[in-house]
Amino acid sequence: MLIVMNHSATQEDINAVTAVIDAMGYIAAPIPGRERTAIGVLGNQGYVDDSKILELPGVQQVIHVSKPYKLVSRDFHPENTIVDVAGVRVGQGCRPVVVAGPCAVESEEQIVKTALFVKKAGADMLRGGAFKPRTGPHTFQGMREEGLKLLSLAGRESGLPIVTEVMSPDNVGLVAEYADLLQVGARNMQNFDLLRELGRIRKPVLLKRGMSATLEEFLAAAEYILAEGNEQVILCERGIRTYETATRNTLDLAVAPLIKEMSHLPIMVDPSHATGKRSLVPPMTLAALMAGAHGVLVEVHPEPEKALSDGPQSLTFQGFDALMTDVRRLTAFLGY
Amino acid sequence: MLIVMNHSATQEDINAVTAVIDAMGYIAAPIPGRERTAIGVLGNQGYVDDSKILELPGVQQVIHVSKPYKLVSRDFHPENTIVDVAGVRVGQGCRPVVVAGPCAVESEEQIVKTALFVKKAGADMLRGGAFKPRTGPHTFQGMREEGLKLLSLAGRESGLPIVTEVMSPDNVGLVAEYADLLQVGARNMQNFDLLRELGRIRKPVLLKRGMSATLEEFLAAAEYILAEGNEQVILCERGIRTYETATRNTLDLAVAPLIKEMSHLPIMVDPSHATGKRSLVPPMTLAALMAGAHGVLVEVHPEPEKALSDGPQSLTFQGFDALMTDVRRLTAFLGY
Amino acid sequence: MLIVMNHSATQEDINAVTAVIDAMGYIAAPIPGRERTAIGVLGNQGYVDDSKILELPGVQQVIHVSKPYKLVSRDFHPENTIVDVAGVRVGQGCRPVVVAGPCAVESEEQIVKTALFVKKAGADMLRGGAFKPRTGPHTFQGMREEGLKLLSLAGRESGLPIVTEVMSPDNVGLVAEYADLLQVGARNMQNFDLLRELGRIRKPVLLKRGMSATLEEFLAAAEYILAEGNEQVILCERGIRTYETATRNTLDLAVAPLIKEMSHLPIMVDPSHATGKRSLVPPMTLAALMAGAHGVLVEVHPEPEKALSDGPQSLTFQGFDALMTDVRRLTAFLGY
Amino acid sequence: MLIVMNHSATQEDINAVTAVIDAMGYIAAPIPGRERTAIGVLGNQGYVDDSKILELPGVQQVIHVSKPYKLVSRDFHPENTIVDVAGVRVGQGCRPVVVAGPCAVESEEQIVKTALFVKKAGADMLRGGAFKPRTGPHTFQGMREEGLKLLSLAGRESGLPIVTEVMSPDNVGLVAEYADLLQVGARNMQNFDLLRELGRIRKPVLLKRGMSATLEEFLAAAEYILAEGNEQVILCERGIRTYETATRNTLDLAVAPLIKEMSHLPIMVDPSHATGKRSLVPPMTLAALMAGAHGVLVEVHPEPEKALSDGPQSLTFQGFDALMTDVRRLTAFLGY
């Protein structure tokens, strides 16, 4: 940690700061400059709560050198983590995976039909929402447990592992009974009770980046899960909120290679939610794989125009089939 | 709802759209233009799910005239809602209220001492966190139920109603036992299970705007609570996330008068979390009241430099006392 | 400046960094920590270009303690700057000023009529655009020199100093012949040739914050003008671009008190462009003055519904008159 | 255009609106709904200035169906535009191009050496800044005309067309004497005098997206150039400003395929400025090409650690050589 003093800070101010640092059990190393003095803090292990110092007279700024996460950081865990989802391996060195399915489970026919199709087309896992977070209360909220049962049935019939969202801590047990990979949605990235609960189970977790989460907050959220003992976490970039409204969100694809530098956890990309526009899903799926993502989540629906949610961004069977042809060519080109 | 067709849309495309609108039970009113055709949708009550239409060939854009909320809208509820918090009235026409207290309850001495002081200085309610959402797992997470007990004690000793945050649906009952006003934090603004649960209790709710929530999403989140039968909701602007890092968040003060146009619910402002900087709290508190806010939340701590969280934005007792002098002068100037 | 090394940086890496710092003529002060080493840089005067260092192996991050501006900083110029606009004084301790007028000069009748009215209502300066930046080329672009002449005429007839925008370096001379205060619009905040040119004239400049400019970039832009010798600069917050579309921009009012801490230059606020909504202009004008702004810019038009630009945010004569009554009451309350 | 009336608008309000629409020479088509009335506007050619209407009592919102640009829109110009830069063709169906070179021209040796190397490695054009926009006035501002001469020399020696930035209208003639492709930087995307001037020359223009420009504003800025008669415009995505600071900007790659739907102009991507981090340039370069970009701009410097600007994002010769090997493999895979 580095403490930057005001240009006008007095020697007394500086002494007061070093005294507090000593009291915290660290060592203070003043760095006098021409314009102002900075004070280095030595001997801290990990992140230090800076509120005590920001308080003091003459302090302009406190700069953190350590980060609010450590378990997810590559600094302290150089080897890549490979997440095993019911036999499908996700991570560096593994063939990139494709998770496909509808936004929401709507009926047995819809989900089973989709499962069999995406399996045939080459998907590695089946996705489908049973619990749906919706902006307004007057829209379809998901089939809940009934949806989990249908998803699980579709998983068995197709032989695909299933991925579905869990929205609250008290549902973790229930969802874990059915799902092979439990998804935390963007709106819940900082639902800390939920993260802790997921840290205590023995199933892998897919953590989506919050709509306006910084990379640091994203990794710190994953830290909640690892801190409870569950290291089987896959990160997922799904677009962030910006001033731009031409797409549903702004796909921050550069974080895929960046996360691979900063963390040992696998990173996937969801081009469907990121763009919100069917025609943009294929090019951004291929771009994500080219950028080094360990997998993608793609929405597919037998009849998008009848979908109860997210129809406009769902691929048709035909569209998904065409995309998978390109995905196979690309993964071969990439050496898988 | 208005459907905008592409310049190149054919008459068949237009017919297909009108057919779907009929099937949805609405009336289609095509508006041929020189460049493109638009199709008005008549007869819908409230928001229409547009996915079926966005699907169709030739459709460029769907524009919603109705909003995803109705119960919170002034259009359908012109009279102002006054929220009663254990006898303290909040809303249009009432004297603006000041809610004061520490970010987190840390000890009996800290909270009781603060309660007695802020009461003496003129505060209307006492705030204090028992359940704390924190970005990283390695920091203080709150005293939980023990904190609620201490807060309740401080409320009784000072005679102030108490405000505290509830973070998950299964804690609503517990928090409601102690709190006079239940706060939903920014991170939980779209925790829909929590919102529904709060809609079923008979205590007022303080709903904070999400870090990157649009006004529409903010009002739609409140709609979840009203939809379950609880109309005692106070909205709270607490700053939004923008590219600017000079302040902790960007206080979007203009939404205060705007929300008063759009909704009948009271709107409060939290200048402490919005700015994250003690020196900015007094001017922005006064600015918020001048802009028409129905109240403010201000963080106060007996020894900010020892606070376990948010010290830098907490006012000292002396600072709060000085601010309250200005607040009293201003509210008198405003005619209360 | 502080250089943060990677957890895995070797002693050789550290030595290489200190060598480069020495070569730059500064002193390197390594701060070994448990997790990583940081290296303080001593003896620099002002901002240091960090690219040479960011390059080196083992370097994780470079943190600047000095800022890219100095002349505008209060650190090095504690006394407030008072800007004199043809006799109207703007700055700390002066009565807050009101600059009023139409977005664009449209005709002699329009501008003279407006000038006489706003003068009578109590405005301190007259604003009006002769050169208009417009998003698209197919809309009204301003009356250019003819507009300057009319504005100047209106200024003489009303006795008000005039404020108008200059859009390119080669027009600075022309605009300076007519204007008492030259405005740089948000789109040109980083038009550095224009800023330099304005630094060479002897008339005051009103610098508007860029649509997505950080406070640091805003102050660094002002530095361009001061660096050329013109210290008569007024800063103006006019709203920033965020994800929120309910208002035209997001008025970042907290920067007003913050700029007063960071710089000695006066800060004004433009609630008309910030909100884009007439009904929000009066409350945000009063809020801005309450937050400590040294003045406001308000758009006024005799017939807003006929305005060639920005009609929706322009006040009518009646609306402006009512606002000025409130402004007078408030400035009196504030002790002016 | 569609006008949305308030729920409480009266028949008189509606009549007043239709009257104004008639006065504007358009046809009004009221669409009564259950909640509110909307009024369609027929017969307009292109964008309508809505200020006259937004004014009127009872009007809630005006929605534009036409866009503020037409010449750049694919709607009215379905065929792809191919831009010819001194013999190098850029656009749909052409092999994606690589523009390489240093951020700034620093010396004859630096630029000539770089030119010869990037040519050998397979680059299609040479980039280098002679006029440099810099945030603060106290940093290197470019070699100006001397830089143009050196760049031109390097172009001749390497046989590569040259690309360089022009910052103000009065320099367009000078820069056009030397450059084969004139670049408008992000800060100048809405420098309308500059855009108009560039519309009057007969050389191609590379228009970079503004730091916080929407897609609509980006296309409307290009419209300024086309409106003056110059159709040889290449658009360039270079990252937008968001709340995320882990990368220098947020590369909004999804706009590449989206612009190809909306416009007939070529779209290139600048991964160097977008990410600001050398290690992210290769993956994002390949991702951009995979997403369908018509070319990329990549910063290359013989000794990045000695670069006077943007060193940290510049590739070394070795790094660029390796990237070009991957680019060749990928363009072959893509069928070029």
mmCIF file of C-alpha atoms in Angstrom, chain A residues 8 30-31 54 64 77 112 114 129 131 144 168 194-195 197 210 218 227 250 256 265 267 297 303 307 321 332:
data_model
loop_
_atom_site.group_PDB
_atom_site.id
_atom_site.type_symbol
_atom_site.label_atom_id
_atom_site.label_comp_id
_atom_site.label_asym_id
_atom_site.label_seq_id
_atom_site.Cartn_x
_atom_site.Cartn_y
_atom_site.Cartn_z
ATOM 1 C CA SER A 8 0.739 21.010 1.955
ATOM 2 C CA PRO A 30 8.323 7.561 3.744
ATOM 3 C CA ILE A 31 9.331 8.587 0.190
ATOM 4 C CA LEU A 54 -7.757 7.944 4.600
ATOM 5 C CA HIS A 64 -3.462 -0.461 -2.958
ATOM 6 C CA HIS A 77 -1.808 -20.237 -8.077
ATOM 7 C CA VAL A 112 -36.175 -32.255 -24.930
ATOM 8 C CA THR A 114 -33.781 -28.699 -28.170
ATOM 9 C CA GLY A 129 -33.506 -21.386 -17.094
ATOM 10 C CA PHE A 131 -35.751 -19.661 -12.198
ATOM 11 C CA ARG A 144 -39.076 -23.262 -11.103
ATOM 12 C CA SER A 168 -31.171 -17.480 -3.877
ATOM 13 C CA LEU A 194 -25.619 -17.002 -2.431
ATOM 14 C CA LEU A 195 -21.902 -17.089 -3.273
ATOM 15 C CA GLU A 197 -23.651 -21.110 -0.097
ATOM 16 C CA GLY A 210 -22.221 -8.332 -13.032
ATOM 17 C CA PHE A 218 -15.677 -9.989 -10.605
ATOM 18 C CA ALA A 227 -12.931 -18.975 0.189
ATOM 19 C CA THR A 250 -21.266 -4.164 -24.613
ATOM 20 C CA ALA A 256 -11.075 -13.032 -21.787
ATOM 21 C CA LEU A 265 -9.922 -20.041 -13.498
ATOM 22 C CA ILE A 267 -13.313 -17.989 -18.687
ATOM 23 C CA LEU A 297 -22.990 -20.068 -24.007
ATOM 24 C CA GLU A 303 -39.283 -21.423 -32.412
ATOM 25 C CA ALA A 307 -40.057 -17.898 -26.989
ATOM 26 C CA ASP A 321 -26.308 -25.975 -36.917
ATOM 27 C CA ALA A 332 -9.735 -27.598 -35.635
#
